[in-house]
Coordinates of C-alpha atoms in Angstrom, one line a residue:
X1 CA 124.2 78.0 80.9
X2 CA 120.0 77.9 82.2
X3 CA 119.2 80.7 84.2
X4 CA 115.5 80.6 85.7
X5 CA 114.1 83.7 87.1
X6 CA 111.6 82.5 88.5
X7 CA 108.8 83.6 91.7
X8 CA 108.1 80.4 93.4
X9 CA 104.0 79.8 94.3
X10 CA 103.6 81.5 97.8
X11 CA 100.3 80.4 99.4
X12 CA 98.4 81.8 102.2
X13 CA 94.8 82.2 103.2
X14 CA 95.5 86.1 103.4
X15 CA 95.1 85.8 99.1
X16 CA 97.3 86.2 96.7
X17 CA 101.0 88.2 97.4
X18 CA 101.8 91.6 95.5
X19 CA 105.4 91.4 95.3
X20 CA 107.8 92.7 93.0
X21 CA 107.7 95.9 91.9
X22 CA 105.8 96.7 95.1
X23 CA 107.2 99.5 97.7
X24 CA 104.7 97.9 100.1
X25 CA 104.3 93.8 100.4
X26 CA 100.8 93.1 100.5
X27 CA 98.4 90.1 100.2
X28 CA 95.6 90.7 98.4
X29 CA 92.2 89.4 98.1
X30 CA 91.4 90.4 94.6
X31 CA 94.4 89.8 92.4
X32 CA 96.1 92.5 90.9
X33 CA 100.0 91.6 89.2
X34 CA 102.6 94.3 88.4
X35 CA 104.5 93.7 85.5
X36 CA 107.8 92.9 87.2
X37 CA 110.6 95.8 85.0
X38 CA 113.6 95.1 86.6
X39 CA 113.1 91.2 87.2
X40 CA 112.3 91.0 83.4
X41 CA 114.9 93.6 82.0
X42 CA 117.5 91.2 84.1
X43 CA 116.3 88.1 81.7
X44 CA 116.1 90.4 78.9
X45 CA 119.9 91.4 79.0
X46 CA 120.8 87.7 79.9
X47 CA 119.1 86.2 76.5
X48 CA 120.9 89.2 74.3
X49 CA 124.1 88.2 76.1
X50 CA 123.8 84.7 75.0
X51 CA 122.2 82.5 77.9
X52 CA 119.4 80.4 77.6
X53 CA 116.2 82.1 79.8
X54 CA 113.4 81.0 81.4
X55 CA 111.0 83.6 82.8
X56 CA 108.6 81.1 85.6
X57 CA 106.0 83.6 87.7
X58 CA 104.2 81.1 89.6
X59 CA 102.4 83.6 91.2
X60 CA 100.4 85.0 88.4
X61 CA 100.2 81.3 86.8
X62 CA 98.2 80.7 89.6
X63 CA 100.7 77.4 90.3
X64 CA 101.1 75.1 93.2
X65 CA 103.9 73.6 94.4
X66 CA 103.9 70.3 92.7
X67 CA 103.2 71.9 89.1
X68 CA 106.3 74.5 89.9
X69 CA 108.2 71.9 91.1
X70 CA 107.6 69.3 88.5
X71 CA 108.7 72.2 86.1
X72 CA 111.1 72.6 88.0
X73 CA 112.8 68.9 87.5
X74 CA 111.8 68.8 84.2
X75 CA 114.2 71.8 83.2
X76 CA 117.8 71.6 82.8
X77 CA 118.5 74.8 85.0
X78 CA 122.1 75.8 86.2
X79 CA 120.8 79.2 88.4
X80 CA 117.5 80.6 89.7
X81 CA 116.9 83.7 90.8
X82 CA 114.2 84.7 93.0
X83 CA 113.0 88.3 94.1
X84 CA 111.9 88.8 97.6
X85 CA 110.4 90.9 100.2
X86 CA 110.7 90.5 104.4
X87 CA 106.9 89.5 104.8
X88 CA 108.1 86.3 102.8
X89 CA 111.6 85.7 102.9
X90 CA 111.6 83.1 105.3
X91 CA 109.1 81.5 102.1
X92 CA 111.8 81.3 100.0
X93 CA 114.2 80.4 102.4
X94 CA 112.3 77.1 102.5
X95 CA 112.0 77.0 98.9
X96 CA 115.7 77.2 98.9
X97 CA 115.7 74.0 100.6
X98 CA 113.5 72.4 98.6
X99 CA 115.2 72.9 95.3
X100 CA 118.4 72.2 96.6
X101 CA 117.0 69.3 97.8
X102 CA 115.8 68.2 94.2
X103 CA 118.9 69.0 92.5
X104 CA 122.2 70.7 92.6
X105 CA 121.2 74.3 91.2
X106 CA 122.8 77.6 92.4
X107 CA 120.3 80.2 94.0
X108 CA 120.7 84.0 94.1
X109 CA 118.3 86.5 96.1
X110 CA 117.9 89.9 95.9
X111 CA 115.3 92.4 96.6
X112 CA 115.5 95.1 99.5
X113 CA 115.7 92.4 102.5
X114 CA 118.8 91.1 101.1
X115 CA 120.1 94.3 100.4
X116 CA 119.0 95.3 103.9
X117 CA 120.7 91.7 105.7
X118 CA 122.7 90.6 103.2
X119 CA 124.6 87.9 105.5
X120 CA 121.2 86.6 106.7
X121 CA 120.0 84.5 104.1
X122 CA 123.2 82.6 104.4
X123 CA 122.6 81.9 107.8
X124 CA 119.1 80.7 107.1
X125 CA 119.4 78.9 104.0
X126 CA 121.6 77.2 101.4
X127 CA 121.7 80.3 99.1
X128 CA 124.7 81.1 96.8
X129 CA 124.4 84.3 95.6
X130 CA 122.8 87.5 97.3
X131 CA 122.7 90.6 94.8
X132 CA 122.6 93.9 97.4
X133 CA 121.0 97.1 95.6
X134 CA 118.3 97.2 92.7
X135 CA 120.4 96.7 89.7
X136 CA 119.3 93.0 89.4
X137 CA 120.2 92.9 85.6
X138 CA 123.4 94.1 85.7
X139 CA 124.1 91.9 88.8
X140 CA 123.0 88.8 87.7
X141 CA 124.4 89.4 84.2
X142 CA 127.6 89.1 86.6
X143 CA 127.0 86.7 88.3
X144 CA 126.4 84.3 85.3
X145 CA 129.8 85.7 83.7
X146 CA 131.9 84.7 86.7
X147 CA 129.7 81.2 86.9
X148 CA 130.7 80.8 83.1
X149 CA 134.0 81.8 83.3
X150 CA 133.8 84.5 81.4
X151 CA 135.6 86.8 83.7
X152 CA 137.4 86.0 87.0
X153 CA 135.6 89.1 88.8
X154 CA 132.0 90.3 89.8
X155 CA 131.0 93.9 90.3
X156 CA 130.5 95.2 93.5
X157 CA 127.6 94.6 95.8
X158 CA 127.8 90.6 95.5
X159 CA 127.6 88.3 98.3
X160 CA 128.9 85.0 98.3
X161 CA 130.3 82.1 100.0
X162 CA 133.5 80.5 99.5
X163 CA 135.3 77.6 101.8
X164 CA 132.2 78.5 104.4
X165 CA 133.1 82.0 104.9
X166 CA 130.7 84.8 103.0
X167 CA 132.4 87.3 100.9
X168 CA 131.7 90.1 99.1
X169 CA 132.6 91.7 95.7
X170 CA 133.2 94.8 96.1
X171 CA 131.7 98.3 96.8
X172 CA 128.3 98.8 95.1
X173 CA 127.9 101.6 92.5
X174 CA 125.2 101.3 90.5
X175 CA 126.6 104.4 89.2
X176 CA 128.7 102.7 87.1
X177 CA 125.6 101.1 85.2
X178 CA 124.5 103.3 82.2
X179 CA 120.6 102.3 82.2
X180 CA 120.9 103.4 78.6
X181 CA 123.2 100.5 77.3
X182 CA 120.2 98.1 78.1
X183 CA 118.1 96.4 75.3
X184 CA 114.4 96.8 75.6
X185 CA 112.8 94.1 78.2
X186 CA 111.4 91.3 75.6
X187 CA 108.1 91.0 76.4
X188 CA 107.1 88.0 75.3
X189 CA 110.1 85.9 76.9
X190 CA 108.5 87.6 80.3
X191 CA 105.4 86.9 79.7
X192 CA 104.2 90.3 79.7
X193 CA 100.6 89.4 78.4
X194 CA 99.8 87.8 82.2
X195 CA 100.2 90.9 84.0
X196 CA 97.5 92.9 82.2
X197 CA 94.4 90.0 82.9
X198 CA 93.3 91.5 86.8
X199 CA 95.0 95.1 86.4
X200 CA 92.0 97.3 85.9
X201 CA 93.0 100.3 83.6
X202 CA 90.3 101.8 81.4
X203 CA 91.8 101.6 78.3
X204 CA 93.9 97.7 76.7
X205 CA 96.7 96.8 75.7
X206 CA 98.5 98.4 79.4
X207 CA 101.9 98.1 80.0
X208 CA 104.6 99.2 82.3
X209 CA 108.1 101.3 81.7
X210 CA 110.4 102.5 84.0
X211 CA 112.6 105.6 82.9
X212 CA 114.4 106.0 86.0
X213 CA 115.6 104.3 88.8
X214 CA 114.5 105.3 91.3
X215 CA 113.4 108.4 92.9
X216 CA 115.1 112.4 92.1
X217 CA 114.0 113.1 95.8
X218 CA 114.8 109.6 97.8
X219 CA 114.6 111.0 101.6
X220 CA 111.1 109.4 102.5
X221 CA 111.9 108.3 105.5
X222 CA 109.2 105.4 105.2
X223 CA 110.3 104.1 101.6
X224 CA 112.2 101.0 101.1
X225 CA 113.3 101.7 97.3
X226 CA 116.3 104.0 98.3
X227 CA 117.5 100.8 99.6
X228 CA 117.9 99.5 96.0
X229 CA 118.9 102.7 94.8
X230 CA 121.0 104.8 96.9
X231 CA 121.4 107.5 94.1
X232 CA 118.4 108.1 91.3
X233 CA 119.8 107.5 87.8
X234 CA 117.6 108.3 84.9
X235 CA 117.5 107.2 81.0
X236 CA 118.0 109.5 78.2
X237 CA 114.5 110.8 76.6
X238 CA 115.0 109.1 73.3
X239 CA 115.8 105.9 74.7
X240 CA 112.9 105.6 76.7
X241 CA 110.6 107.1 73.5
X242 CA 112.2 104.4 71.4
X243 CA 111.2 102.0 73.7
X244 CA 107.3 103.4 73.4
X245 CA 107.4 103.2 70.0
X246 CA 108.1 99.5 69.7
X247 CA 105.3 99.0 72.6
X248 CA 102.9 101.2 70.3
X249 CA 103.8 99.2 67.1
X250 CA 104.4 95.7 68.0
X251 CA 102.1 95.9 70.8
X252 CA 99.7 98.2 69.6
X253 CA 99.7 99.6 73.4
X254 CA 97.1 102.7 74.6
X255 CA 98.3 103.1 77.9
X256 CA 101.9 103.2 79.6
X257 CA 102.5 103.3 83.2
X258 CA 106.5 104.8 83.9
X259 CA 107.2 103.2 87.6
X260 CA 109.9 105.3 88.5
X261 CA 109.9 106.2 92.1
X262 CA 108.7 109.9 91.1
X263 CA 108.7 110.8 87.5
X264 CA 111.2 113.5 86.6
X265 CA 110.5 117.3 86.4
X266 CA 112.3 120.2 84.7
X267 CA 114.2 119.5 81.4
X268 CA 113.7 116.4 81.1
X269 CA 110.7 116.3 81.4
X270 CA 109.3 119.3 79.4
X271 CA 111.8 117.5 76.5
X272 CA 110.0 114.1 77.1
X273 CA 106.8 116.0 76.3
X274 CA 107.6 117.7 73.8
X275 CA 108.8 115.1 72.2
X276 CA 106.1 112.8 72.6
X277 CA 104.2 115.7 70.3
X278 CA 106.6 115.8 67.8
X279 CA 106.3 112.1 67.3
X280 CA 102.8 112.0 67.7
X281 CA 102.9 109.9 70.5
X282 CA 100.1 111.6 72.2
X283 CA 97.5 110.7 69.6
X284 CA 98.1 106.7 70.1
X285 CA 98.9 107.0 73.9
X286 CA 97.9 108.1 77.0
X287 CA 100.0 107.6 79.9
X288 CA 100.3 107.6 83.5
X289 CA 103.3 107.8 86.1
X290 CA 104.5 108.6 89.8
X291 CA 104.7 112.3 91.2
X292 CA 105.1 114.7 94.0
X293 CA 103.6 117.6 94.7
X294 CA 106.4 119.6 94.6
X295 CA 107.3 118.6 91.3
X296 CA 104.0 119.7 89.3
X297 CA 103.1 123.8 88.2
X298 CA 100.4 124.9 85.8
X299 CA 102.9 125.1 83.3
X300 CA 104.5 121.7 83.5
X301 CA 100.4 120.2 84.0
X302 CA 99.7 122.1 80.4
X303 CA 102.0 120.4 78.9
X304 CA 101.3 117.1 80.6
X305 CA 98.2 117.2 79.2
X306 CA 99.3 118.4 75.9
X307 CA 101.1 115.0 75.6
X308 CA 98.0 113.0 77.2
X309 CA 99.0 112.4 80.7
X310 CA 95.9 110.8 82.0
X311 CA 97.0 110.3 85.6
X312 CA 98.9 111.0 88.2
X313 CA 99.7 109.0 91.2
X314 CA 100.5 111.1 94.5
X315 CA 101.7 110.8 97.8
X316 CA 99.4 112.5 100.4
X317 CA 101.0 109.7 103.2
X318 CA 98.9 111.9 106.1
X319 CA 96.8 114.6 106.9
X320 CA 99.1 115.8 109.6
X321 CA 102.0 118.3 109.1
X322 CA 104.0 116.8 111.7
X323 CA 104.0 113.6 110.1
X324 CA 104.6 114.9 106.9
X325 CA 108.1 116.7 108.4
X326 CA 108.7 113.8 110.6
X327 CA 108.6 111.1 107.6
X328 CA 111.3 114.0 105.2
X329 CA 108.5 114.4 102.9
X330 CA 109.2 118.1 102.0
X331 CA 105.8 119.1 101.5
X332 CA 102.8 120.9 103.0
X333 CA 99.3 119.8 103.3
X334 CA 98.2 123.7 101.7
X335 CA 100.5 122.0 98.6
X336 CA 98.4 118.4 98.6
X337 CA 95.2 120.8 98.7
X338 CA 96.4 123.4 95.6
X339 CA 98.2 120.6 93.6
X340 CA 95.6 117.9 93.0
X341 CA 93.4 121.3 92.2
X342 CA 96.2 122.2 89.9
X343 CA 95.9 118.9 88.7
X344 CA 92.7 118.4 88.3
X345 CA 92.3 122.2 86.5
X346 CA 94.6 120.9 83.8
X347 CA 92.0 117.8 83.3
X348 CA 94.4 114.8 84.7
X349 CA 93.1 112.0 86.9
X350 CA 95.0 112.4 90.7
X351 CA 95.1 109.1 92.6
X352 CA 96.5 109.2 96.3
X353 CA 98.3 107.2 98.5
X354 CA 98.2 107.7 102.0
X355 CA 99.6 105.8 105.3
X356 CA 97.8 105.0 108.2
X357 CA 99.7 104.0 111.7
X358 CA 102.1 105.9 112.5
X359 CA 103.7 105.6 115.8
X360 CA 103.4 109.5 116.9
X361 CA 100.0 110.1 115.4
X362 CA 97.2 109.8 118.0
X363 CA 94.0 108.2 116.7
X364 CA 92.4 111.6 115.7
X365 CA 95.5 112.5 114.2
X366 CA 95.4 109.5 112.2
X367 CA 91.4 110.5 111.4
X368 CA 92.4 113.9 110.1
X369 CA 94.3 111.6 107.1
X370 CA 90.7 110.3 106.7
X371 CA 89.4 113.6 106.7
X372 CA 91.4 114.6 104.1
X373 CA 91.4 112.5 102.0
X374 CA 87.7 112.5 102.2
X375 CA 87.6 115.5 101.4
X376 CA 89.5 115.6 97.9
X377 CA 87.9 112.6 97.0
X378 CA 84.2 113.8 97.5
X379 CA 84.8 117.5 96.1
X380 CA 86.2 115.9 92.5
X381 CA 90.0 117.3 93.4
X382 CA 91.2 113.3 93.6
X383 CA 89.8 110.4 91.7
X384 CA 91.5 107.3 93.2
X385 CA 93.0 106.3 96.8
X386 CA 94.7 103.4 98.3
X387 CA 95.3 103.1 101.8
X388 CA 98.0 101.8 103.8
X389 CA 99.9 101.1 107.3
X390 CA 102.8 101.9 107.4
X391 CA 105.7 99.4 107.7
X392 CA 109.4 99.7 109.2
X393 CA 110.8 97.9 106.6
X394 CA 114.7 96.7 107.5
X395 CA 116.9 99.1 105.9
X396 CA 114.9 102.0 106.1
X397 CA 115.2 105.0 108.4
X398 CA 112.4 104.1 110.3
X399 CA 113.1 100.5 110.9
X400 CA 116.2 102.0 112.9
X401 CA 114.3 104.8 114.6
X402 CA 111.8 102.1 115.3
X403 CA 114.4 99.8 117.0
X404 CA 116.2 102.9 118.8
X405 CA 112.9 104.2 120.2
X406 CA 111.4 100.2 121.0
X407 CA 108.1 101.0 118.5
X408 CA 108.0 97.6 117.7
X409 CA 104.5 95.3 118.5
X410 CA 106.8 92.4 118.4
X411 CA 110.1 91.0 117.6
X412 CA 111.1 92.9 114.9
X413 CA 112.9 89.3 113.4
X414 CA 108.9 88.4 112.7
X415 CA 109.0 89.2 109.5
X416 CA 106.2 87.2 108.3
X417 CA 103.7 89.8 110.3
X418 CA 104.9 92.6 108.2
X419 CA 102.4 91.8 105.8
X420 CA 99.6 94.6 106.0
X421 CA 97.6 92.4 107.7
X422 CA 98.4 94.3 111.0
X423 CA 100.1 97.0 112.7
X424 CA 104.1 96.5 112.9
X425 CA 104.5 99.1 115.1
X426 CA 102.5 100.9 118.8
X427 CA 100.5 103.8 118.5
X428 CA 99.9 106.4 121.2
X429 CA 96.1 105.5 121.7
X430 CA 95.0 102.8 119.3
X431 CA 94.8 99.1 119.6
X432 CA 96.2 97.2 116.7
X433 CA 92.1 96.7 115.2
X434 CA 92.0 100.5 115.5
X435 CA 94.1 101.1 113.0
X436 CA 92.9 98.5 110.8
X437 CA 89.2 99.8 111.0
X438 CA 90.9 103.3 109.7
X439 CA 92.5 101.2 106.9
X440 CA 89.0 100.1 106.6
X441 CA 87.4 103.6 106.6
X442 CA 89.1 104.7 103.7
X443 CA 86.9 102.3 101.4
X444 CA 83.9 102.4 103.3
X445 CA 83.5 106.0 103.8
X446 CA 84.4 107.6 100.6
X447 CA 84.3 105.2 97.8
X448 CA 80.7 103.9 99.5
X449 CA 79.5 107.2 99.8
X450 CA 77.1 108.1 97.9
X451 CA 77.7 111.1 96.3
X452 CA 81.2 109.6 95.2
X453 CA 79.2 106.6 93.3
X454 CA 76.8 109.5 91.8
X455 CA 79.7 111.2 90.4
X456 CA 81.6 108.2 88.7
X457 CA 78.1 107.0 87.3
X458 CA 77.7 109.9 85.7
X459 CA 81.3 110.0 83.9
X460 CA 79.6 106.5 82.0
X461 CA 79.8 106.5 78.7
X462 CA 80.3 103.0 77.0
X463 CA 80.0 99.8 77.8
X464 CA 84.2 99.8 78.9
X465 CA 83.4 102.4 81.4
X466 CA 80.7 100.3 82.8
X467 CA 83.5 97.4 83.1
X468 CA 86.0 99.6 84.4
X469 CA 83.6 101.3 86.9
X470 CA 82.7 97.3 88.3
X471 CA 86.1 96.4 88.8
X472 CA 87.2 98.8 90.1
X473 CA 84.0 98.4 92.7
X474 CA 85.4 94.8 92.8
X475 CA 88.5 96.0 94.1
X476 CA 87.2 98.1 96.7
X477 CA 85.5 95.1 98.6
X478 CA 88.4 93.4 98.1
X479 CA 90.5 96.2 100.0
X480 CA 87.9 96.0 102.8
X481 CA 88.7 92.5 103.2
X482 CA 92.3 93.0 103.2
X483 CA 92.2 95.4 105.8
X484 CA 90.1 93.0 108.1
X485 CA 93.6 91.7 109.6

């Protein structure tokens, strides 16, 4: 049996689409591809258990539909599975079509739309197979078992039609997967060499882990990956060293990026650390990961940096209290303030997200995030932030408080416009450009201001800085533009 996982071209004038591995669907003017972990471990585990593979990202081939679809009939393929996000399900319904059209071929989705409407997909298109929750390996693993007749069952979580009427497999519990008993993601059926080209990170070979799935804390009221992973799950320290090692020797890797949600705290982590040491890890390494505040102390941050954490990545989401309660983020703008000080005492890079738009935050309100964030960046306590707006995804709990309390700018079944390209939901005082300028501010405010460009120039050492410091300059007028609308 052929299985293709595959991400089908998707063209607009908006640029090129950020999807998988992505809490936030975005279209982006400057190009920047995530390595795709769970997508990729899902091919990994198919090829160890005997199917033929084929790994087919369109997206960061920079393919158009005739090349993918002349690849397409040129490949002997039994399944294809596509990851998808709302802004561009409706995409990949059509893509369904298409295929279908070419050649009988079954389809599976999954993704957090899917997960979200499960049923939906079937109503709009000639899929097969939708996987609900984020366990796409062990899913489609399934999937192709049941096709193949190896067993006469699917775990739970499985929708599918049968005699016209859609069915389902059973309860999902991803509990039930042991995240341990995977092999390693092969990285050169995936194609993990394409992913690196546009991401700008100072130091190459860069690749991406994931030790856990997804999130310890999960209550974000905003977040769509709790969706995908109702209850956080983690791999065992030694598995996910092992899996460094053959990334520092076969790959000769100098920088690792763990996606998880939020990277762990407590035990594990201080045992992940020291255990880095011990192998000497930290001297070939440096590597960067997800946090919250709440999750870092001085002693933790010692030993962070003992093992050559280089970076952490932050939620800051708004410079509100109220917002920060409203959206469950358990934590206080006094801790924003102290931690990335904390952080930045113990010599680690801080890089912030935050959210603009929210439909209780009064345009001040929403300038105090600016404010901020303005403020951390300029005084040295933050070295890199992204901006932005926030999205009701379907699923979440604030695409149901959304619906409940009418916040929407439009039908909420317009999924295309949930791109960033907009507002999705009303504001108190601001007009939809309003809160795009904001979006706007963010870049042209602090990363323009002077005194932030003296700073970085003066971190120059090499020639690699200078490269670094230009994309990354790159990127910022590229954000501008994706914040135009």
């Amino acid at each position: 049996m052929n299985i293709m996982v595959c991400y089908p071209p998707l063209h607009s004038y908006k640029g090129v689409p950020l999807l998988s591995q992505n809490r936030q669907f975005q279209w982006f003017n400057n190009p920047t591809y995530i390595f795709p972990i769970i997508p990729a471990s899902a091919a990994t585990l198919l090829k160890f258990n005997g199917y033929n593979v084929i790994w087919k990202d369109a997206i960061v081939e920079g393919l158009i539909d005739q090349e993918f679809l002349e690849f397409f009939k040129k490949s002997n393929v039994d399944i294809i599975a596509i990851e998808t996000k709302t802004p561009v399900i409706k995409m990949h319904w059509e893509w369904i079509e298409r295929l279908k059209d070419i050649k009988e071929v079954k389809i599976v989705l999954m993704g957090d739309h899917v997960s979200a409407f499960p049923e939906e997909s079937f109503e709009n298109s000639k899929v097969d197979f939708i996987i609900t929750g984020g366990d796409y390996d062990f899913s489609l693993l399934s999937i192709c078992d049941y096709l193949s007749h190896k067993h006469s069952w699917m775990i739970g979580g499985i929708y599918f039609k049968e005699n016209n009427v859609i069915k389902k497999s059973g309860i999902l519990n991803l509990e039930n997967n042991n995240l341990d008993d995977l092999p390693f993601i092969d990285r050169e059926l995936t194609k993990c060499n394409l992913y690196n080209i546009e991401y700008n990170i100072p130091v190459k070979p860069f690749m991406y882990i994931m030790s856990g799935r997804d999130c310890p804390y999960g209550k974000c009221k905003f977040c769509a990956w709790p969706i995908l992973f109702p209850k956080h799950r983690v791999r065992g320290v030694k598995n996910v060293l092992d899996e460094i090692g053959i990334l520092i020797e076969k790959y000769d890797v100098k920088e690792i990026f763990d996606d998880s949600g939020t990277f762990m705290n407590g035990k594990w982590l201080e045992d992940f650390c020291n255990e880095i040491i011990n192998r000497g890890y930290n001297k070939k390494i440096s590597f960067s990961c997800n946090m919250r505040f709440d999750f870092i102390n001085d002693e933790n941050l010692r030993l962070m940096k003992k093992a050559n954490f280089r970076l952490l990545k932050l939620g800051l989401e708004s410079g509100n209290q109220k917002t920060l309660d409203k959206i469950c983020k358990s934590i206080t703008i006094e801790q924003i303030i102290n931690g990335c000080k904390l952080i930045k005492k113990n010599r680690l890079n801080v890089h912030l997200t935050m959210i603009i738009g929210y439909p209780w935050e009064t345009r001040k309100e929403a300038l105090n995030t600016l404010i901020l964030a303005k403020k951390l960046m300029l005084s040295g306590d933050a070295d890199i932030l992204q901006s932005t707006i926030i999205i009701p995804y379907p699923g979440t709990p604030l695409f149901k408080e959304a619906l409940e309390r009418g916040w929407f700018r439009f039908n909420y079944k317009y999924y295309e416009r949930y791109d960033m390209r907009e507002p999705v939901l009303k504001t108190i005082d601001m007009e939809a450009d309003d809160v795009m300028n904001i979006c706007n501010m963010i870049y042209t405010k602090i990363f323009l201001n002077p005194k932030y460009i003296l700073r970085h120039i003066s971190k120059i050492r090499n020639i690699n800085d200078i490269k670094y410091k230009l994309k990354g300059l790159k990127a910022v007028f590229g954000h501008i533009k994706d914040f135009k609308g």
